[in-house]
Amino acid sequence: MSYTRLIQIEFNHCDPAGIVFYPRYFEMTNSVVENFFNDVVGRSFASMHRGAQNGVPTVSLAAEFAAPSRLGDKVLFSLVIEKLGRSSVALKIEGHMAEELRLRVALTLVWIDGMKSAAWPDAMRQRLTEYMEEAA
């Protein structure tokens, strides 16, 4: 099982050639991560960032762009947890249109508390662990 989110490619995502301008993919993958934390982990980005001084900044990011996406395409993004550490989580996000791979992103996030790396809070770690086990 993976967390999925369908994103339609809009005019604002495209460059003059009519394909997704690659930095827009990073915005889309961040949206997938943000919604995953809200829907699965039980912590919205709003709750983490508003006064709590918590968050999950990206510390590593690698992307492979396999095929172009065009205006009107509907790309299904899927997220899986590859590794859960003391304060980090390694994620893989893929975007597909039908059977065609459009992009693959590997990223690592780190839980911060008071602007410093910290161990995952117990409830968050439990949800991340349960999600990983369900996906296995």
PDB file of C-alpha atoms in Angstrom, residues 13 22 58 61 64-65 69 77 85 90 99 103 117 135:
ATOM      1  CA  HIS A  13       2.896  24.155 -13.915  1.00  0.00           C
ATOM      2  CA  TYR A  22      10.815  20.748 -13.361  1.00  0.00           C
ATOM      3  CA  THR A  58      13.835  18.268   3.435  1.00  0.00           C
ATOM      4  CA  LEU A  61      16.429  15.329  -2.552  1.00  0.00           C
ATOM      5  CA  GLU A  64      14.737  11.477 -12.073  1.00  0.00           C
ATOM      6  CA  PHE A  65      12.503  12.858 -14.806  1.00  0.00           C
ATOM      7  CA  SER A  69       3.923  15.724 -18.417  1.00  0.00           C
ATOM      8  CA  PHE A  77       1.721  10.408  -7.252  1.00  0.00           C
ATOM      9  CA  GLY A  85      15.337   6.612  11.523  1.00  0.00           C
ATOM     10  CA  ALA A  90      13.431   8.414   3.731  1.00  0.00           C
ATOM     11  CA  GLU A  99       1.493   2.919 -16.804  1.00  0.00           C
ATOM     12  CA  LEU A 103       9.194  11.072 -12.340  1.00  0.00           C
ATOM     13  CA  SER A 117      16.900  17.677  14.913  1.00  0.00           C
ATOM     14  CA  ALA A 135       2.975  -1.217   2.985  1.00  0.00           C
TER      15      ALA A 135
END
